Amino acid sequence: MQIEKHISDLLYRYQCVTVPGFGAFLTETVSANVTGSASSFFPPKKVVSFNVNVKNNDGLLVNHVALQEKMSYELAVVKIGDVVNEWTYLLQNRNRVVLKNIGEISVNNEMNWVFEPANTVNYLTDSFGLTPFVSPEITREILKQEVEALEEKTPIIFTPERKKDYSYLKYAAIFVVMLGAGGFGYKTYYDQQIETKTLAVQKNVQEKVQQQIQEATFVISAPVEAVELSVAAPVEEKMPYHLVAGAYRSEVNANKAIAELKAAGFENAKMLPINKHNLYPVVYGSFKNLNEAQTERKNIQKSHNAEAWLLIE
């Protein structure tokens, strides 16, 4: 079974995909940037990293595999365990574990696992269709050649070494300016005449309208009925970023987890609606801003739960 394909599918939607007993693949959004003298443009993307210390089963990958492979949850746990054992054996023998479209995991001299992300796939869906490109550097010599080509078609010389005496053009330019000034003066006089006549007509019309208003008589015989206005309910602010503490098959266990979180000081702890995997997600809180959610996730991972992960609706 190709587990890396399922991991890759989940990385488009989630920022943390945990492989039980092996580690977690994390993503972080990086803004677009331009580097180098040749102006190399790189679109926004998700950078994939690996954390070997996050190994507990959060149910995300197992449920996805069970659904896609049409097998039971328990069997999916066994299948994933077999693959994890194979990967661990390869690394213990200093072999590389290559995960297509995700990256490579190798072992250094201290027997520590080293992850090298692949750059073949951008998991940020907002950057779909954007690819890196390089804008070539423009040198002065190229610009000079373009200017000299333009000089062949015009009587004006820009480059000093090719300048000639074109003093007669000065007098032609003066004549053109004088001709334009005369035309501009006539146009200004004509526009002023039109504006004066227009104001006179508008003033006359306004005086007639005011006279008719003063002569008019308005009679209201029927009582004015009261008009009821319905006030729309305030729109609830959308908070699509949820910091997940765990997902439970039992609603009773989910409520117990919420009580424990609130006892630990997390007053915003709550339970989200049951998801398509029939699990009850319990979250530390919900956020409207991605940066705020990521900051809180890092704090909670350091102080309370290293396996907390971010769910984006």
PDB file of C-alpha atoms in Angstrom:
ATOM      1  CA  MET A   1       0.000   0.000   0.000  1.00  0.00           C
ATOM      2  CA  GLN A   2       1.388   3.409  -1.004  1.00  0.00           C
ATOM      3  CA  ILE A   3       0.888   5.384   2.205  1.00  0.00           C
ATOM      4  CA  GLU A   4       2.852   8.346   0.852  1.00  0.00           C
ATOM      5  CA  LYS A   5       0.058   8.973  -1.689  1.00  0.00           C
ATOM      6  CA  HIS A   6      -2.472   9.298   1.147  1.00  0.00           C
ATOM      7  CA  ILE A   7      -0.105  11.538   3.114  1.00  0.00           C
ATOM      8  CA  SER A   8       0.356  13.736   0.054  1.00  0.00           C
ATOM      9  CA  ASP A   9      -3.430  14.052  -0.439  1.00  0.00           C
ATOM     10  CA  LEU A  10      -3.906  15.124   3.184  1.00  0.00           C
ATOM     11  CA  LEU A  11      -1.113  17.731   3.076  1.00  0.00           C
ATOM     12  CA  TYR A  12      -3.228  19.818   0.669  1.00  0.00           C
ATOM     13  CA  ARG A  13      -5.908  20.224   3.360  1.00  0.00           C
ATOM     14  CA  TYR A  14      -4.158  19.858   6.706  1.00  0.00           C
ATOM     15  CA  GLN A  15      -1.040  21.315   8.270  1.00  0.00           C
ATOM     16  CA  CYS A  16      -0.134  18.211  10.256  1.00  0.00           C
ATOM     17  CA  VAL A  17      -0.374  14.582   9.080  1.00  0.00           C
ATOM     18  CA  THR A  18       0.830  12.056  11.669  1.00  0.00           C
ATOM     19  CA  VAL A  19       2.014   8.559  10.725  1.00  0.00           C
ATOM     20  CA  PRO A  20       1.352   6.509  13.901  1.00  0.00           C
ATOM     21  CA  GLY A  21       4.557   5.144  15.392  1.00  0.00           C
ATOM     22  CA  PHE A  22       6.789   6.975  12.872  1.00  0.00           C
ATOM     23  CA  GLY A  23       6.446  10.782  12.970  1.00  0.00           C
ATOM     24  CA  ALA A  24       4.471  13.763  11.688  1.00  0.00           C
ATOM     25  CA  PHE A  25       4.734  15.727   8.434  1.00  0.00           C
ATOM     26  CA  LEU A  26       4.104  19.441   9.019  1.00  0.00           C
ATOM     27  CA  THR A  27       3.507  22.276   6.549  1.00  0.00           C
ATOM     28  CA  GLU A  28       4.182  26.000   6.913  1.00  0.00           C
ATOM     29  CA  THR A  29       3.078  28.681   4.452  1.00  0.00           C
ATOM     30  CA  VAL A  30       5.874  30.783   2.935  1.00  0.00           C
ATOM     31  CA  SER A  31       5.148  34.063   1.131  1.00  0.00           C
ATOM     32  CA  ALA A  32       6.146  34.769  -2.473  1.00  0.00           C
ATOM     33  CA  ASN A  33       9.669  36.129  -2.898  1.00  0.00           C
ATOM     34  CA  VAL A  34      12.069  37.461  -5.527  1.00  0.00           C
ATOM     35  CA  THR A  35      15.758  36.578  -5.240  1.00  0.00           C
ATOM     36  CA  GLY A  36      18.989  37.040  -7.184  1.00  0.00           C
ATOM     37  CA  SER A  37      20.180  39.651  -9.650  1.00  0.00           C
ATOM     38  CA  ALA A  38      18.209  37.918 -12.399  1.00  0.00           C
ATOM     39  CA  SER A  39      14.949  38.427 -10.400  1.00  0.00           C
ATOM     40  CA  SER A  40      13.889  34.830  -9.831  1.00  0.00           C
ATOM     41  CA  PHE A  41      10.220  34.782  -8.761  1.00  0.00           C
ATOM     42  CA  PHE A  42       8.904  32.067  -6.430  1.00  0.00           C
ATOM     43  CA  PRO A  43       5.137  31.917  -5.712  1.00  0.00           C
ATOM     44  CA  PRO A  44       3.682  31.338  -2.216  1.00  0.00           C
ATOM     45  CA  LYS A  45       3.940  27.716  -1.110  1.00  0.00           C
ATOM     46  CA  LYS A  46       3.704  25.259   1.747  1.00  0.00           C
ATOM     47  CA  VAL A  47       7.084  24.056   3.038  1.00  0.00           C
ATOM     48  CA  VAL A  48       7.001  20.472   4.349  1.00  0.00           C
ATOM     49  CA  SER A  49       8.972  19.470   7.470  1.00  0.00           C
ATOM     50  CA  PHE A  50       9.166  16.308   9.577  1.00  0.00           C
ATOM     51  CA  ASN A  51       8.954  15.833  13.367  1.00  0.00           C
ATOM     52  CA  VAL A  52      10.023  12.398  14.589  1.00  0.00           C
ATOM     53  CA  ASN A  53       8.756  13.097  18.125  1.00  0.00           C
ATOM     54  CA  VAL A  54       5.060  13.277  17.150  1.00  0.00           C
ATOM     55  CA  LYS A  55       4.003   9.637  16.780  1.00  0.00           C
ATOM     56  CA  ASN A  56       0.630   9.175  18.497  1.00  0.00           C
ATOM     57  CA  ASN A  57      -2.345   8.220  16.341  1.00  0.00           C
ATOM     58  CA  ASP A  58      -4.718  11.188  15.921  1.00  0.00           C
ATOM     59  CA  GLY A  59      -7.029   9.219  13.607  1.00  0.00           C
ATOM     60  CA  LEU A  60      -6.572  11.489  10.573  1.00  0.00           C
ATOM     61  CA  LEU A  61      -4.377   9.262   8.388  1.00  0.00           C
ATOM     62  CA  VAL A  62      -5.944   5.981   9.556  1.00  0.00           C
ATOM     63  CA  ASN A  63      -9.488   7.132   8.770  1.00  0.00           C
ATOM     64  CA  HIS A  64      -8.401   8.466   5.388  1.00  0.00           C
ATOM     65  CA  VAL A  65      -6.678   5.183   4.467  1.00  0.00           C
ATOM     66  CA  ALA A  66      -9.656   3.132   5.655  1.00  0.00           C
ATOM     67  CA  LEU A  67     -12.031   5.222   3.551  1.00  0.00           C
ATOM     68  CA  GLN A  68      -9.902   5.289   0.398  1.00  0.00           C
ATOM     69  CA  GLU A  69      -8.810   1.636   0.543  1.00  0.00           C
ATOM     70  CA  LYS A  70     -12.329   0.454   1.584  1.00  0.00           C
ATOM     71  CA  MET A  71     -11.182  -1.398   4.682  1.00  0.00           C
ATOM     72  CA  SER A  72     -11.951  -1.316   8.404  1.00  0.00           C
ATOM     73  CA  TYR A  73     -10.289   1.098  10.806  1.00  0.00           C
ATOM     74  CA  GLU A  74      -8.499  -1.720  12.612  1.00  0.00           C
ATOM     75  CA  LEU A  75      -7.141  -3.206   9.387  1.00  0.00           C
ATOM     76  CA  ALA A  76      -5.896   0.230   8.295  1.00  0.00           C
ATOM     77  CA  VAL A  77      -3.958   0.515  11.570  1.00  0.00           C
ATOM     78  CA  VAL A  78      -2.294  -2.837  10.869  1.00  0.00           C
ATOM     79  CA  LYS A  79      -1.435  -1.921   7.254  1.00  0.00           C
ATOM     80  CA  ILE A  80       0.108   1.384   8.287  1.00  0.00           C
ATOM     81  CA  GLY A  81       2.079  -0.389  11.040  1.00  0.00           C
ATOM     82  CA  ASP A  82       3.575  -2.788   8.489  1.00  0.00           C
ATOM     83  CA  VAL A  83       4.775   0.092   6.324  1.00  0.00           C
ATOM     84  CA  VAL A  84       6.192   1.924   9.358  1.00  0.00           C
ATOM     85  CA  ASN A  85       8.169  -1.193  10.335  1.00  0.00           C
ATOM     86  CA  GLU A  86       9.584  -1.377   6.807  1.00  0.00           C
ATOM     87  CA  TRP A  87      10.629   2.285   6.848  1.00  0.00           C
ATOM     88  CA  THR A  88      12.199   1.946  10.297  1.00  0.00           C
ATOM     89  CA  TYR A  89      14.183  -1.122   9.188  1.00  0.00           C
ATOM     90  CA  LEU A  90      15.567   0.760   6.174  1.00  0.00           C
ATOM     91  CA  LEU A  91      16.672   3.718   8.299  1.00  0.00           C
ATOM     92  CA  GLN A  92      18.264   1.504  10.931  1.00  0.00           C
ATOM     93  CA  ASN A  93      20.408   0.038   8.151  1.00  0.00           C
ATOM     94  CA  ARG A  94      21.362   3.542   6.905  1.00  0.00           C
ATOM     95  CA  ASN A  95      19.173   3.358   3.815  1.00  0.00           C
ATOM     96  CA  ARG A  96      17.057   6.201   2.484  1.00  0.00           C
ATOM     97  CA  VAL A  97      13.270   6.279   2.668  1.00  0.00           C
ATOM     98  CA  VAL A  98      11.977   8.044  -0.455  1.00  0.00           C
ATOM     99  CA  LEU A  99       8.410   9.368  -0.236  1.00  0.00           C
ATOM    100  CA  LYS A 100       7.142  10.497  -3.633  1.00  0.00           C
ATOM    101  CA  ASN A 101       6.144  14.207  -3.789  1.00  0.00           C
ATOM    102  CA  ILE A 102       6.986  14.604  -0.073  1.00  0.00           C
ATOM    103  CA  GLY A 103      10.724  14.155   0.424  1.00  0.00           C
ATOM    104  CA  GLU A 104      13.518  11.821   1.570  1.00  0.00           C
ATOM    105  CA  ILE A 105      14.492  10.653   5.060  1.00  0.00           C
ATOM    106  CA  SER A 106      18.078   9.564   5.690  1.00  0.00           C
ATOM    107  CA  VAL A 107      20.367   8.919   8.665  1.00  0.00           C
ATOM    108  CA  ASN A 108      23.419  11.021   9.566  1.00  0.00           C
ATOM    109  CA  ASN A 109      26.592   9.945  11.372  1.00  0.00           C
ATOM    110  CA  GLU A 110      24.914  10.356  14.784  1.00  0.00           C
ATOM    111  CA  MET A 111      22.075   8.029  13.660  1.00  0.00           C
ATOM    112  CA  ASN A 112      19.625  10.930  13.649  1.00  0.00           C
ATOM    113  CA  TRP A 113      16.936  11.061  10.981  1.00  0.00           C
ATOM    114  CA  VAL A 114      17.322  13.891   8.471  1.00  0.00           C
ATOM    115  CA  PHE A 115      14.407  14.969   6.273  1.00  0.00           C
ATOM    116  CA  GLU A 116      14.931  16.655   2.869  1.00  0.00           C
ATOM    117  CA  PRO A 117      11.649  17.999   1.400  1.00  0.00           C
ATOM    118  CA  ALA A 118      10.821  17.574  -2.278  1.00  0.00           C
ATOM    119  CA  ASN A 119      10.214  20.705  -4.351  1.00  0.00           C
ATOM    120  CA  THR A 120       8.112  19.042  -7.031  1.00  0.00           C
ATOM    121  CA  VAL A 121       4.697  19.789  -5.509  1.00  0.00           C
ATOM    122  CA  ASN A 122       3.233  22.971  -4.012  1.00  0.00           C
ATOM    123  CA  TYR A 123       0.647  21.968  -1.403  1.00  0.00           C
ATOM    124  CA  LEU A 124      -0.752  25.524  -1.145  1.00  0.00           C
ATOM    125  CA  THR A 125      -4.015  25.369  -3.110  1.00  0.00           C
ATOM    126  CA  ASP A 126      -4.179  29.192  -3.361  1.00  0.00           C
ATOM    127  CA  SER A 127      -1.059  29.072  -5.574  1.00  0.00           C
ATOM    128  CA  PHE A 128      -2.553  26.611  -8.074  1.00  0.00           C
ATOM    129  CA  GLY A 129      -1.254  27.406 -11.575  1.00  0.00           C
ATOM    130  CA  LEU A 130       1.635  29.616 -10.376  1.00  0.00           C
ATOM    131  CA  THR A 131       5.152  28.447 -11.243  1.00  0.00           C
ATOM    132  CA  PRO A 132       8.601  29.960 -10.605  1.00  0.00           C
ATOM    133  CA  PHE A 133      10.106  32.036 -13.407  1.00  0.00           C
ATOM    134  CA  VAL A 134      13.240  34.093 -14.024  1.00  0.00           C
ATOM    135  CA  SER A 135      13.248  37.614 -15.435  1.00  0.00           C
ATOM    136  CA  PRO A 136      16.570  38.036 -17.335  1.00  0.00           C
ATOM    137  CA  GLU A 137      18.788  40.906 -16.271  1.00  0.00           C
ATOM    138  CA  ILE A 138      18.795  43.799 -18.769  1.00  0.00           C
ATOM    139  CA  THR A 139      22.244  45.250 -19.463  1.00  0.00           C
ATOM    140  CA  ARG A 140      23.113  48.723 -20.740  1.00  0.00           C
ATOM    141  CA  GLU A 141      24.605  47.366 -23.965  1.00  0.00           C
ATOM    142  CA  ILE A 142      21.291  45.757 -24.910  1.00  0.00           C
ATOM    143  CA  LEU A 143      19.434  48.996 -24.227  1.00  0.00           C
ATOM    144  CA  LYS A 144      21.966  50.920 -26.283  1.00  0.00           C
ATOM    145  CA  GLN A 145      21.449  48.604 -29.250  1.00  0.00           C
ATOM    146  CA  GLU A 146      17.687  49.102 -29.001  1.00  0.00           C
ATOM    147  CA  VAL A 147      18.112  52.900 -28.897  1.00  0.00           C
ATOM    148  CA  GLU A 148      20.413  52.873 -31.922  1.00  0.00           C
ATOM    149  CA  ALA A 149      17.849  50.801 -33.813  1.00  0.00           C
ATOM    150  CA  LEU A 150      15.240  53.428 -32.923  1.00  0.00           C
ATOM    151  CA  GLU A 151      17.543  56.226 -34.148  1.00  0.00           C
ATOM    152  CA  GLU A 152      17.509  54.642 -37.598  1.00  0.00           C
ATOM    153  CA  LYS A 153      13.769  55.375 -37.830  1.00  0.00           C
ATOM    154  CA  THR A 154      13.687  58.881 -36.242  1.00  0.00           C
ATOM    155  CA  PRO A 155      15.617  62.154 -36.853  1.00  0.00           C
ATOM    156  CA  ILE A 156      16.396  62.460 -33.110  1.00  0.00           C
ATOM    157  CA  ILE A 157      19.773  61.123 -31.928  1.00  0.00           C
ATOM    158  CA  PHE A 158      20.123  59.882 -28.349  1.00  0.00           C
ATOM    159  CA  THR A 159      23.663  58.446 -28.330  1.00  0.00           C
ATOM    160  CA  PRO A 160      26.451  61.145 -28.133  1.00  0.00           C
ATOM    161  CA  GLU A 161      28.736  59.522 -30.666  1.00  0.00           C
ATOM    162  CA  ARG A 162      26.084  59.706 -33.415  1.00  0.00           C
ATOM    163  CA  LYS A 163      24.822  63.261 -32.798  1.00  0.00           C
ATOM    164  CA  LYS A 164      24.790  65.693 -35.759  1.00  0.00           C
ATOM    165  CA  ASP A 165      23.741  69.310 -36.185  1.00  0.00           C
ATOM    166  CA  TYR A 166      19.956  69.445 -36.250  1.00  0.00           C
ATOM    167  CA  SER A 167      19.609  73.112 -35.237  1.00  0.00           C
ATOM    168  CA  TYR A 168      16.925  73.688 -37.887  1.00  0.00           C
ATOM    169  CA  LEU A 169      14.631  71.412 -35.910  1.00  0.00           C
ATOM    170  CA  LYS A 170      14.630  74.006 -33.118  1.00  0.00           C
ATOM    171  CA  TYR A 171      12.834  76.558 -35.311  1.00  0.00           C
ATOM    172  CA  ALA A 172      10.334  73.970 -36.517  1.00  0.00           C
ATOM    173  CA  ALA A 173       9.545  73.108 -32.914  1.00  0.00           C
ATOM    174  CA  ILE A 174       8.981  76.811 -32.053  1.00  0.00           C
ATOM    175  CA  PHE A 175       6.528  77.135 -34.969  1.00  0.00           C
ATOM    176  CA  VAL A 176       4.604  74.056 -33.831  1.00  0.00           C
ATOM    177  CA  VAL A 177       4.390  75.381 -30.265  1.00  0.00           C
ATOM    178  CA  MET A 178       3.060  78.757 -31.438  1.00  0.00           C
ATOM    179  CA  LEU A 179       0.484  77.092 -33.651  1.00  0.00           C
ATOM    180  CA  GLY A 180      -0.657  74.894 -30.768  1.00  0.00           C
ATOM    181  CA  ALA A 181      -0.879  77.882 -28.399  1.00  0.00           C
ATOM    182  CA  GLY A 182      -3.153  79.710 -30.801  1.00  0.00           C
ATOM    183  CA  GLY A 183      -5.459  76.733 -31.147  1.00  0.00           C
ATOM    184  CA  PHE A 184      -5.526  76.251 -27.377  1.00  0.00           C
ATOM    185  CA  GLY A 185      -6.459  79.942 -26.819  1.00  0.00           C
ATOM    186  CA  TYR A 186      -9.391  79.717 -29.235  1.00  0.00           C
ATOM    187  CA  LYS A 187     -10.638  76.507 -27.615  1.00  0.00           C
ATOM    188  CA  THR A 188     -10.470  78.089 -24.134  1.00  0.00           C
ATOM    189  CA  TYR A 189     -12.528  81.107 -25.308  1.00  0.00           C
ATOM    190  CA  TYR A 190     -15.114  78.816 -26.935  1.00  0.00           C
ATOM    191  CA  ASP A 191     -15.453  76.638 -23.805  1.00  0.00           C
ATOM    192  CA  GLN A 192     -16.000  79.758 -21.631  1.00  0.00           C
ATOM    193  CA  GLN A 193     -18.817  80.927 -23.874  1.00  0.00           C
ATOM    194  CA  ILE A 194     -20.546  77.544 -23.706  1.00  0.00           C
ATOM    195  CA  GLU A 195     -20.190  77.389 -19.916  1.00  0.00           C
ATOM    196  CA  THR A 196     -21.692  80.915 -19.495  1.00  0.00           C
ATOM    197  CA  LYS A 197     -24.758  80.035 -21.593  1.00  0.00           C
ATOM    198  CA  THR A 198     -25.224  76.711 -19.776  1.00  0.00           C
ATOM    199  CA  LEU A 199     -25.234  78.416 -16.356  1.00  0.00           C
ATOM    200  CA  ALA A 200     -27.813  80.935 -17.551  1.00  0.00           C
ATOM    201  CA  VAL A 201     -30.159  78.161 -18.744  1.00  0.00           C
ATOM    202  CA  GLN A 202     -29.752  76.197 -15.485  1.00  0.00           C
ATOM    203  CA  LYS A 203     -30.524  79.305 -13.401  1.00  0.00           C
ATOM    204  CA  ASN A 204     -33.678  79.993 -15.389  1.00  0.00           C
ATOM    205  CA  VAL A 205     -34.903  76.396 -14.984  1.00  0.00           C
ATOM    206  CA  GLN A 206     -34.278  76.419 -11.231  1.00  0.00           C
ATOM    207  CA  GLU A 207     -36.229  79.674 -10.779  1.00  0.00           C
ATOM    208  CA  LYS A 208     -39.274  78.165 -12.568  1.00  0.00           C
ATOM    209  CA  VAL A 209     -39.127  74.977 -10.477  1.00  0.00           C
ATOM    210  CA  GLN A 210     -38.997  76.975  -7.206  1.00  0.00           C
ATOM    211  CA  GLN A 211     -41.980  79.068  -8.325  1.00  0.00           C
ATOM    212  CA  GLN A 212     -44.070  75.942  -9.051  1.00  0.00           C
ATOM    213  CA  ILE A 213     -43.160  74.403  -5.680  1.00  0.00           C
ATOM    214  CA  GLN A 214     -44.317  77.520  -3.824  1.00  0.00           C
ATOM    215  CA  GLU A 215     -47.658  77.515  -5.675  1.00  0.00           C
ATOM    216  CA  ALA A 216     -48.347  73.799  -5.103  1.00  0.00           C
ATOM    217  CA  THR A 217     -50.698  72.641  -2.298  1.00  0.00           C
ATOM    218  CA  PHE A 218     -50.348  69.173  -0.751  1.00  0.00           C
ATOM    219  CA  VAL A 219     -53.354  67.590   1.032  1.00  0.00           C
ATOM    220  CA  ILE A 220     -53.046  64.345   3.002  1.00  0.00           C
ATOM    221  CA  SER A 221     -56.474  62.976   3.893  1.00  0.00           C
ATOM    222  CA  ALA A 222     -55.709  59.387   4.887  1.00  0.00           C
ATOM    223  CA  PRO A 223     -53.710  58.570   8.058  1.00  0.00           C
ATOM    224  CA  VAL A 224     -50.211  57.292   7.538  1.00  0.00           C
ATOM    225  CA  GLU A 225     -49.874  53.643   8.502  1.00  0.00           C
ATOM    226  CA  ALA A 226     -46.972  52.530  10.645  1.00  0.00           C
ATOM    227  CA  VAL A 227     -44.257  50.650   8.802  1.00  0.00           C
ATOM    228  CA  GLU A 228     -42.591  47.733  10.501  1.00  0.00           C
ATOM    229  CA  LEU A 229     -38.909  47.277   9.742  1.00  0.00           C
ATOM    230  CA  SER A 230     -37.258  43.918  10.255  1.00  0.00           C
ATOM    231  CA  VAL A 231     -33.708  44.008  11.541  1.00  0.00           C
ATOM    232  CA  ALA A 232     -31.496  41.235  10.281  1.00  0.00           C
ATOM    233  CA  ALA A 233     -29.682  39.204  12.880  1.00  0.00           C
ATOM    234  CA  PRO A 234     -25.948  39.992  13.192  1.00  0.00           C
ATOM    235  CA  VAL A 235     -23.720  37.824  11.027  1.00  0.00           C
ATOM    236  CA  GLU A 236     -21.634  35.459  13.091  1.00  0.00           C
ATOM    237  CA  GLU A 237     -17.939  36.033  12.590  1.00  0.00           C
ATOM    238  CA  LYS A 238     -16.313  33.159  10.707  1.00  0.00           C
ATOM    239  CA  MET A 239     -13.513  31.380  12.558  1.00  0.00           C
ATOM    240  CA  PRO A 240     -12.206  28.669  10.196  1.00  0.00           C
ATOM    241  CA  TYR A 241      -8.955  27.785  12.004  1.00  0.00           C
ATOM    242  CA  HIS A 242      -9.302  25.204  14.815  1.00  0.00           C
ATOM    243  CA  LEU A 243      -6.506  24.024  17.142  1.00  0.00           C
ATOM    244  CA  VAL A 244      -7.274  20.321  17.649  1.00  0.00           C
ATOM    245  CA  ALA A 245      -6.431  18.501  20.885  1.00  0.00           C
ATOM    246  CA  GLY A 246      -7.780  15.130  19.704  1.00  0.00           C
ATOM    247  CA  ALA A 247     -10.586  13.301  17.872  1.00  0.00           C
ATOM    248  CA  TYR A 248     -12.774  10.741  19.664  1.00  0.00           C
ATOM    249  CA  ARG A 249     -15.180   8.069  18.514  1.00  0.00           C
ATOM    250  CA  SER A 250     -17.254   8.459  21.697  1.00  0.00           C
ATOM    251  CA  GLU A 251     -19.052  11.725  22.437  1.00  0.00           C
ATOM    252  CA  VAL A 252     -18.759  10.913  26.166  1.00  0.00           C
ATOM    253  CA  ASN A 253     -14.968  10.739  25.898  1.00  0.00           C
ATOM    254  CA  ALA A 254     -14.953  13.985  23.912  1.00  0.00           C
ATOM    255  CA  ASN A 255     -16.897  15.773  26.670  1.00  0.00           C
ATOM    256  CA  LYS A 256     -14.461  14.404  29.280  1.00  0.00           C
ATOM    257  CA  ALA A 257     -11.563  15.788  27.253  1.00  0.00           C
ATOM    258  CA  ILE A 258     -13.265  19.209  27.105  1.00  0.00           C
ATOM    259  CA  ALA A 259     -13.716  19.206  30.897  1.00  0.00           C
ATOM    260  CA  GLU A 260     -10.028  18.351  31.377  1.00  0.00           C
ATOM    261  CA  LEU A 261      -8.921  21.145  29.036  1.00  0.00           C
ATOM    262  CA  LYS A 262     -11.087  23.708  30.811  1.00  0.00           C
ATOM    263  CA  ALA A 263      -9.753  22.527  34.175  1.00  0.00           C
ATOM    264  CA  ALA A 264      -6.249  23.099  32.779  1.00  0.00           C
ATOM    265  CA  GLY A 265      -7.142  26.724  31.977  1.00  0.00           C
ATOM    266  CA  PHE A 266      -8.291  26.460  28.341  1.00  0.00           C
ATOM    267  CA  GLU A 267     -11.674  28.207  28.716  1.00  0.00           C
ATOM    268  CA  ASN A 268     -12.353  28.215  24.954  1.00  0.00           C
ATOM    269  CA  ALA A 269     -12.170  24.425  24.640  1.00  0.00           C
ATOM    270  CA  LYS A 270     -15.142  22.960  22.766  1.00  0.00           C
ATOM    271  CA  MET A 271     -16.289  20.115  20.529  1.00  0.00           C
ATOM    272  CA  LEU A 272     -16.778  20.551  16.782  1.00  0.00           C
ATOM    273  CA  PRO A 273     -19.603  18.781  14.895  1.00  0.00           C
ATOM    274  CA  ILE A 274     -18.966  15.137  14.100  1.00  0.00           C
ATOM    275  CA  ASN A 275     -16.867  14.826  10.930  1.00  0.00           C
ATOM    276  CA  LYS A 276     -17.224  12.497   7.962  1.00  0.00           C
ATOM    277  CA  HIS A 277     -15.029   9.928   9.711  1.00  0.00           C
ATOM    278  CA  ASN A 278     -17.576   9.684  12.583  1.00  0.00           C
ATOM    279  CA  LEU A 279     -15.160  11.333  15.011  1.00  0.00           C
ATOM    280  CA  TYR A 280     -15.805  14.123  17.504  1.00  0.00           C
ATOM    281  CA  PRO A 281     -12.970  16.684  17.247  1.00  0.00           C
ATOM    282  CA  VAL A 282     -12.101  18.490  20.506  1.00  0.00           C
ATOM    283  CA  VAL A 283     -10.336  21.823  20.057  1.00  0.00           C
ATOM    284  CA  TYR A 284      -8.508  24.226  22.340  1.00  0.00           C
ATOM    285  CA  GLY A 285     -10.227  27.057  20.512  1.00  0.00           C
ATOM    286  CA  SER A 286     -11.090  28.517  17.105  1.00  0.00           C
ATOM    287  CA  PHE A 287      -9.437  31.458  15.379  1.00  0.00           C
ATOM    288  CA  LYS A 288     -10.277  33.792  12.507  1.00  0.00           C
ATOM    289  CA  ASN A 289      -6.631  34.488  11.651  1.00  0.00           C
ATOM    290  CA  LEU A 290      -4.073  31.886  10.480  1.00  0.00           C
ATOM    291  CA  ASN A 291      -1.096  33.619  12.076  1.00  0.00           C
ATOM    292  CA  GLU A 292      -2.859  33.799  15.436  1.00  0.00           C
ATOM    293  CA  ALA A 293      -3.751  30.096  15.224  1.00  0.00           C
ATOM    294  CA  GLN A 294      -0.170  29.092  14.333  1.00  0.00           C
ATOM    295  CA  THR A 295       1.241  31.128  17.226  1.00  0.00           C
ATOM    296  CA  GLU A 296      -1.144  29.510  19.713  1.00  0.00           C
ATOM    297  CA  ARG A 297      -0.362  26.046  18.285  1.00  0.00           C
ATOM    298  CA  LYS A 298       3.357  26.526  18.893  1.00  0.00           C
ATOM    299  CA  ASN A 299       2.718  27.708  22.470  1.00  0.00           C
ATOM    300  CA  ILE A 300       0.464  24.742  23.284  1.00  0.00           C
ATOM    301  CA  GLN A 301       2.866  22.249  21.670  1.00  0.00           C
ATOM    302  CA  LYS A 302       5.631  23.547  23.936  1.00  0.00           C
ATOM    303  CA  SER A 303       3.642  23.837  27.177  1.00  0.00           C
ATOM    304  CA  HIS A 304       0.782  21.318  27.069  1.00  0.00           C
ATOM    305  CA  ASN A 305       0.444  18.961  24.091  1.00  0.00           C
ATOM    306  CA  ALA A 306       3.143  18.336  21.487  1.00  0.00           C
ATOM    307  CA  GLU A 307       0.589  16.582  19.256  1.00  0.00           C
ATOM    308  CA  ALA A 308      -1.813  19.513  18.905  1.00  0.00           C
ATOM    309  CA  TRP A 309      -2.514  20.192  15.229  1.00  0.00           C
ATOM    310  CA  LEU A 310      -4.346  22.785  13.142  1.00  0.00           C
ATOM    311  CA  LEU A 311      -7.602  22.058  11.283  1.00  0.00           C
ATOM    312  CA  ILE A 312      -8.609  24.485   8.513  1.00  0.00           C
ATOM    313  CA  GLU A 313     -12.184  24.505   7.250  1.00  0.00           C
TER     314      GLU A 313
END
